[in-house]
């Protein structure tokens, strides 16, 4: 995935989250928004790594680790799931078909794991 595409997806996702949850501005401010964009870059990096290895478990383990880190910083699991669901909506058409299918599967699996943890 090209950097400009990654930047677009990360920015669009962060804006969408903060529009849906305006209280995040009060809770975390501009710094939180910037972290949300960076986090989405990390999500995409891990999706790319999982894709290159053809190993969905790489992303699932990342999602489990991420949930531990973010919940320790008062970010609810529901927000992580919401973020992944938004990525599922934004990914189509922004990457090659094979990569999109694999990454969508990773996101769906991670969502299922997080919902049942």
mmCIF file of C-alpha atoms in Angstrom:
data_model
loop_
_atom_site.group_PDB
_atom_site.id
_atom_site.type_symbol
_atom_site.label_atom_id
_atom_site.label_comp_id
_atom_site.label_asym_id
_atom_site.label_seq_id
_atom_site.Cartn_x
_atom_site.Cartn_y
_atom_site.Cartn_z
ATOM 1 C CA UNK A 1 0.000 0.000 0.000
ATOM 2 C CA UNK A 2 1.382 3.369 -0.962
ATOM 3 C CA UNK A 3 2.035 5.949 1.761
ATOM 4 C CA UNK A 4 -0.417 8.470 0.309
ATOM 5 C CA UNK A 5 -3.173 5.826 0.389
ATOM 6 C CA UNK A 6 -2.219 4.871 3.936
ATOM 7 C CA UNK A 7 -2.297 8.548 4.973
ATOM 8 C CA UNK A 8 -5.721 8.969 3.374
ATOM 9 C CA UNK A 9 -7.177 5.896 5.081
ATOM 10 C CA UNK A 10 -5.693 6.795 8.489
ATOM 11 C CA UNK A 11 -6.931 10.376 8.272
ATOM 12 C CA UNK A 12 -10.399 9.443 7.035
ATOM 13 C CA UNK A 13 -10.778 6.839 9.761
ATOM 14 C CA UNK A 14 -9.671 9.198 12.546
ATOM 15 C CA UNK A 15 -11.984 11.963 11.314
ATOM 16 C CA UNK A 16 -14.871 9.528 11.131
ATOM 17 C CA UNK A 17 -14.279 8.301 14.690
ATOM 18 C CA UNK A 18 -14.031 11.795 16.146
ATOM 19 C CA UNK A 19 -17.142 12.897 14.239
ATOM 20 C CA UNK A 20 -19.082 9.930 15.634
ATOM 21 C CA UNK A 21 -17.763 10.440 19.172
ATOM 22 C CA UNK A 22 -17.360 14.196 19.751
ATOM 23 C CA UNK A 23 -16.698 13.592 23.450
ATOM 24 C CA UNK A 24 -13.300 12.226 22.402
ATOM 25 C CA UNK A 25 -12.248 15.828 21.741
ATOM 26 C CA UNK A 26 -13.037 16.640 25.370
ATOM 27 C CA UNK A 27 -11.395 13.473 26.706
ATOM 28 C CA UNK A 28 -8.257 13.361 24.580
ATOM 29 C CA UNK A 29 -8.078 16.628 22.592
ATOM 30 C CA UNK A 30 -5.937 17.233 19.519
ATOM 31 C CA UNK A 31 -3.207 14.983 20.852
ATOM 32 C CA UNK A 32 -5.693 12.106 21.028
ATOM 33 C CA UNK A 33 -6.794 12.749 17.460
ATOM 34 C CA UNK A 34 -3.178 12.661 16.295
ATOM 35 C CA UNK A 35 -2.671 9.388 18.180
ATOM 36 C CA UNK A 36 -5.767 7.955 16.513
ATOM 37 C CA UNK A 37 -4.278 8.756 13.101
ATOM 38 C CA UNK A 38 -0.952 7.207 14.124
ATOM 39 C CA UNK A 39 -2.732 4.173 15.532
ATOM 40 C CA UNK A 40 -4.454 3.682 12.189
ATOM 41 C CA UNK A 41 -1.082 3.790 10.467
ATOM 42 C CA UNK A 42 0.026 1.044 12.851
ATOM 43 C CA UNK A 43 -3.135 -0.961 12.117
ATOM 44 C CA UNK A 44 -2.406 -0.703 8.398
ATOM 45 C CA UNK A 45 1.265 -1.590 8.891
ATOM 46 C CA UNK A 46 0.274 -4.728 10.793
ATOM 47 C CA UNK A 47 -2.311 -5.613 8.163
ATOM 48 C CA UNK A 48 0.400 -5.273 5.508
ATOM 49 C CA UNK A 49 2.778 -7.462 7.500
ATOM 50 C CA UNK A 50 0.111 -10.119 7.967
ATOM 51 C CA UNK A 51 -0.649 -9.957 4.236
ATOM 52 C CA UNK A 52 3.012 -10.291 3.251
ATOM 53 C CA UNK A 53 3.322 -13.343 5.521
ATOM 54 C CA UNK A 54 -0.124 -14.655 4.495
ATOM 55 C CA UNK A 55 -0.764 -15.112 8.225
ATOM 56 C CA UNK A 56 -3.973 -13.665 9.668
ATOM 57 C CA UNK A 57 -2.838 -14.604 13.181
ATOM 58 C CA UNK A 58 -0.196 -11.854 13.039
ATOM 59 C CA UNK A 59 -2.932 -9.231 12.956
ATOM 60 C CA UNK A 60 -5.105 -10.991 15.518
ATOM 61 C CA UNK A 61 -2.215 -11.081 18.002
ATOM 62 C CA UNK A 62 -1.583 -7.392 17.321
ATOM 63 C CA UNK A 63 -5.270 -6.636 17.992
ATOM 64 C CA UNK A 64 -5.157 -8.498 21.318
ATOM 65 C CA UNK A 65 -1.988 -6.656 22.337
ATOM 66 C CA UNK A 66 -3.492 -3.324 21.188
ATOM 67 C CA UNK A 67 -6.603 -3.889 23.280
ATOM 68 C CA UNK A 68 -4.435 -4.419 26.366
ATOM 69 C CA UNK A 69 -2.457 -1.236 25.723
ATOM 70 C CA UNK A 70 -5.379 1.014 24.846
ATOM 71 C CA UNK A 71 -7.694 -0.132 27.617
ATOM 72 C CA UNK A 72 -4.889 0.676 30.081
ATOM 73 C CA UNK A 73 -5.104 4.216 28.660
ATOM 74 C CA UNK A 74 -8.869 4.437 29.157
ATOM 75 C CA UNK A 75 -9.795 3.627 25.570
ATOM 76 C CA UNK A 76 -12.729 1.234 25.585
ATOM 77 C CA UNK A 77 -12.641 -2.038 23.652
ATOM 78 C CA UNK A 78 -15.775 -0.863 21.827
ATOM 79 C CA UNK A 79 -13.787 2.011 20.293
ATOM 80 C CA UNK A 80 -11.132 -0.389 18.996
ATOM 81 C CA UNK A 81 -13.830 -2.571 17.458
ATOM 82 C CA UNK A 82 -15.494 0.510 15.988
ATOM 83 C CA UNK A 83 -12.163 1.606 14.522
ATOM 84 C CA UNK A 84 -11.657 -1.775 12.851
ATOM 85 C CA UNK A 85 -15.234 -1.686 11.523
ATOM 86 C CA UNK A 86 -14.579 1.744 10.017
ATOM 87 C CA UNK A 87 -11.406 0.427 8.369
ATOM 88 C CA UNK A 88 -13.536 -2.353 6.849
ATOM 89 C CA UNK A 89 -15.746 0.303 5.279
ATOM 90 C CA UNK A 90 -12.876 2.510 4.067
ATOM 91 C CA UNK A 91 -10.523 -0.166 2.668
ATOM 92 C CA UNK A 92 -12.566 -1.168 -0.415
ATOM 93 C CA UNK A 93 -11.175 0.446 -3.533
ATOM 94 C CA UNK A 94 -8.108 1.782 -1.759
ATOM 95 C CA UNK A 95 -5.912 -1.262 -2.205
ATOM 96 C CA UNK A 96 -5.515 -4.162 -4.605
ATOM 97 C CA UNK A 97 -8.291 -6.765 -4.550
ATOM 98 C CA UNK A 98 -6.228 -9.624 -3.094
ATOM 99 C CA UNK A 99 -4.854 -7.388 -0.344
ATOM 100 C CA UNK A 100 -8.305 -5.952 0.367
ATOM 101 C CA UNK A 101 -9.878 -9.405 0.740
ATOM 102 C CA UNK A 102 -7.099 -10.612 3.050
ATOM 103 C CA UNK A 103 -7.090 -7.448 5.177
ATOM 104 C CA UNK A 104 -10.874 -7.457 5.455
ATOM 105 C CA UNK A 105 -10.705 -11.033 6.708
ATOM 106 C CA UNK A 106 -8.078 -10.059 9.271
ATOM 107 C CA UNK A 107 -10.193 -7.172 10.517
ATOM 108 C CA UNK A 108 -13.317 -9.328 10.748
ATOM 109 C CA UNK A 109 -11.436 -12.008 12.675
ATOM 110 C CA UNK A 110 -9.904 -9.456 15.047
ATOM 111 C CA UNK A 111 -13.323 -7.910 15.662
ATOM 112 C CA UNK A 112 -14.748 -11.337 16.490
ATOM 113 C CA UNK A 113 -11.883 -12.063 18.908
ATOM 114 C CA UNK A 114 -12.231 -8.681 20.633
ATOM 115 C CA UNK A 115 -16.007 -9.046 20.958
ATOM 116 C CA UNK A 116 -15.553 -12.379 22.709
ATOM 117 C CA UNK A 117 -12.686 -11.457 25.025
#
